[in-house]
Amino acid sequence: MERDMKVTLSGVTLDNPVIPASGCFGYGYGMSEFYDINILGSISFKGTTREARYGNPLPRVAECSAGMINAVGLQNPGIDAVISEELPKMREKFHKPIIANISGFSIDEYVECCRKIDSQEQVAIIELNVSCPNVHGGGMSFGTSPNSVAEVVRAVKKVITKPLYVKLTPNVTDIVAIAKAAEEAGADGICLINTMLGMRIDTRTRRPIIANKMGGFSGAAVFPVAVRMVYQVSKACSIPVIGCGGVETAADVIEMMMAGATAVEVGAANLRNPYACKEIIEALPKEMERLGIERLTDIIGIVE
Amino acid sequence: MYKRDIYTVTENRPLSAKTMLMVLEGDTQYIGSAGEFVNVAVEGKFLRRPISICDYDGQTITLLYDIVGEGTKIMSQLTPGAKLDLLTGLGRGFSEDKECLRPALLGGGIGCAPLYNLAKKLLARGVRPVVILGFNTAKDVVAKEMFERLGAEVYVATVDGSMGTKGFVTDVVREKSLECDYFYACGPMPMLRAVCGDLEWSGEVSLDERMACGFGVCMCCSVETRSGAKRICKEGPVFMKEDLIWK
Ligand SMILES: Cc1cc2nc3c(=O)[nH]c(=O)nc-3n(C[C@H](O)[C@H](O)[C@H](O)COP(=O)(O)OP(=O)(O)OC[C@H]3O[C@@H](n4cnc5c(N)ncnc54)[C@H](O)[C@@H]3O)c2cc1C
Ligand SMILES: Cc1cc2nc3c(=O)[nH]c(=O)nc-3n(C[C@H](O)[C@H](O)[C@H](O)COP(=O)(O)O)c2cc1C
Ligand code: FES
């Protein structure tokens, strides 16, 4: 039997729910040296800021059991160069609508970047990364307070026409309060989770492995945390949720969807296995058959 | 093009207490030049291990690697017949066709590895490289005979003076008053800094940095150069001396 893998995010229909997560797939065209990336549901490109950013000093990565810590520091060429150089290259290799991951260090910056990216035909959804520190708010991350999340969402919604998904940081006490604040402020969807704050130490040199000391922990190890948060948020909100965090297999995708995700992003798994998304998509029909699933949309949030 | 494939270990033996030589059999068509690397998936480890290609031909890849942590320890325990998942086609290697008559090939410790295939290719086109290998102490010295067997002129430096010149590779250049017209270097950062600072010849160096993907998508290995930010795994690992910024 033909298995239906199509899902719809705020009116945007994807052939399947598998989306490489921001920062783990570049702008896609590099990955097309491994396989034809048009099998993907969509792609979320690298977090983009107003100005070009070099990011943090090296080393930027530390390995963990079943995961990794990164402190890239949002290296990107800046919104104008992304639009003039990266998006055309991306379009050559990927012929489907994409997700634009936007970061900022002030409300003005988010607004300006979102306004610019909104007019790009390729872009179907804007994904707001609110894990960045607010330089006007004492350096606290936007995503750690319901008020500041709501403030950014309201400001951005005024200047865009496309669906806005807010990508939340898990480094908070009450994820539901933050998600609800985003929904009430007008967000069209929620994406979670971003990385968890972590640290590794080189016991020989007695120094942190990462130059920035701390960084974002992700990979298979965070999967249960992501499932839990997707579950809590999808139960509390009525807007769609994109689940992200530790996904490595087709079974993980189905589990994430049962928890409440409409689509699923795959991050760090791509870095070890560049074919991770392809293998997941190819394995999905078999896994659906094994679990007696005809349409993926039937299982979204099926868990009570 | 990049390629992931499964390779068969045909040889895996110690060259010294910490250095191993591994030969793998499998597809090598995506390897383009000396100085490229492979990214090795180690069972049970989340990230791959980047290792330079020491030598390759139509069917085989040779790696020289130090046992430094858990990943390379696991690699060292593999026996002939074992399978390894490798990514190939990674990185931009040395300029093998550089116009030069007598280049110096400077290897610091395990940094000698990628210079081997380079030396072979230089010799094959009639260039006479001078190979200078630096180690901490005599018992760490590896690959000296491998380079000698190619017919290269080989010098060794050891920090404690237990073999060859006492000091670093740059001390050999001084002591022997070597006249070269170019250099290729690979080794630890302090050595590369000294090489780029001390030698007046133009040259290129292969950098070593922690990586996540190894194929250019995560930005974990990006280094600032005079011509902007460059990914060590993609635009590198080999960079022109003139392009590097030493802080
Ligand atoms: C382009 C390139 C080529 C290299 N070529 C060689 C080679 O030919 N022979 C060789 O012996 N070594 C080489 N290295 C270094 C080699 O990658 C590390 O020694 C190895 O990854 C250590 O793994 P481990 O699990 O034993 O150590 P652990 O310390 O347990 O590793 C933990 C993590 O740190 C990373 N790591 C630790 N040390 C280094 C290092 N020096 N460089 C990069 N990552 C590191 C590991 O990859 C892993 O992700 C190369 C590195 C790069 C970037
Ligand atoms: C190297 C790296 C870079 C990342 N860069 C970004 C980014 O620019 N913007 C963003 O919203 N998330 C970024 N993330 C977070 C991922 O998109 C994802 O939310 C997180 O890693 C959890 O998923 P995973 O466990 O599948 O990796 C990055 C993650 C990694 C590993
Ligand atoms: S290691 Fe990922 S970009 Fe170089």
XYZ file of C-alpha atoms in Angstrom, chain B residues 62-188:
127
model
C 47.146 4.455 3.902
C 46.713 6.361 7.153
C 49.309 7.170 9.823
C 47.725 8.013 13.118
C 48.644 8.649 16.720
C 46.661 7.039 19.500
C 45.594 10.109 21.460
C 42.120 9.383 22.844
C 39.318 6.868 22.760
C 38.525 7.106 19.062
C 42.021 6.435 17.808
C 42.403 3.734 20.493
C 39.377 1.936 19.030
C 40.886 2.318 15.543
C 44.160 0.829 16.770
C 42.364 -2.340 17.906
C 40.913 -3.152 14.486
C 42.329 -6.243 12.829
C 42.626 -7.099 9.114
C 39.198 -7.805 7.660
C 37.476 -5.220 9.876
C 35.174 -2.734 8.109
C 35.392 1.049 8.502
C 32.956 3.730 7.331
C 34.911 6.594 5.728
C 34.040 9.819 3.980
C 36.465 10.655 1.172
C 36.876 13.594 -1.180
C 37.299 15.950 1.771
C 39.378 19.105 1.829
C 41.639 20.890 -0.590
C 45.143 19.441 -0.527
C 48.638 20.671 -1.372
C 49.439 22.271 -4.711
C 51.210 19.309 -6.195
C 52.078 21.144 -9.409
C 53.667 24.207 -7.846
C 56.630 25.465 -9.889
C 59.588 24.823 -7.604
C 62.939 23.073 -7.785
C 63.738 22.189 -4.212
C 60.849 22.501 -1.785
C 61.159 21.705 1.904
C 58.584 19.288 3.299
C 58.278 20.015 7.008
C 56.446 17.535 9.209
C 55.898 17.959 12.936
C 55.105 14.638 14.599
C 52.163 12.903 12.937
C 52.049 15.910 10.584
C 54.499 13.940 8.451
C 51.583 11.813 7.208
C 50.146 13.927 4.354
C 53.653 14.858 3.156
C 54.331 11.277 2.103
C 52.042 11.150 -0.923
C 53.146 14.694 -1.773
C 56.829 13.678 -1.714
C 56.045 10.716 -3.936
C 54.320 12.920 -6.512
C 57.001 15.619 -6.421
C 59.733 13.038 -6.976
C 57.735 11.487 -9.807
C 57.830 14.782 -11.693
C 61.529 15.323 -11.070
C 61.366 17.772 -8.168
C 63.863 16.987 -5.377
C 62.199 17.749 -2.049
C 64.075 18.020 1.234
C 62.069 16.261 3.918
C 62.516 17.482 7.503
C 60.709 15.596 10.232
C 60.463 16.876 13.797
C 59.638 14.745 16.844
C 59.943 15.020 20.610
C 62.367 12.174 21.050
C 64.070 9.367 19.100
C 61.536 6.703 20.052
C 58.687 8.763 18.550
C 60.389 9.005 15.155
C 58.279 7.382 12.443
C 58.131 7.436 8.641
C 61.807 8.376 8.232
C 62.580 5.164 6.311
C 59.380 5.470 4.292
C 60.556 8.831 2.947
C 64.118 7.551 2.460
C 62.844 4.618 0.432
C 61.170 7.081 -1.938
C 64.638 8.497 -2.569
C 64.078 11.803 -0.767
C 66.741 13.693 1.170
C 65.579 13.279 4.800
C 66.585 15.099 8.013
C 65.274 14.579 11.527
C 65.059 16.962 14.455
C 64.192 15.940 18.005
C 63.395 18.320 20.813
C 65.638 16.401 23.248
C 68.392 15.867 20.705
C 68.196 12.072 20.931
C 68.189 11.804 17.125
C 69.314 14.205 14.388
C 69.383 17.928 15.049
C 68.454 19.060 18.562
C 65.455 21.349 18.344
C 62.754 21.922 15.758
C 62.457 21.514 11.996
C 63.425 25.167 11.602
C 66.706 24.429 13.455
C 67.564 21.863 10.775
C 67.140 24.484 8.070
C 69.538 26.757 9.957
C 72.071 24.088 10.961
C 72.335 22.593 7.469
C 71.996 25.998 5.749
C 69.359 24.463 3.509
C 68.536 26.456 0.397
C 64.988 25.810 -0.704
C 62.540 27.755 -2.842
C 59.209 26.731 -1.301
C 57.799 24.788 1.618
C 54.932 22.498 2.485
C 54.270 22.016 6.209
C 51.977 20.057 8.495
C 52.142 19.719 12.253
C 50.995 21.232 15.513
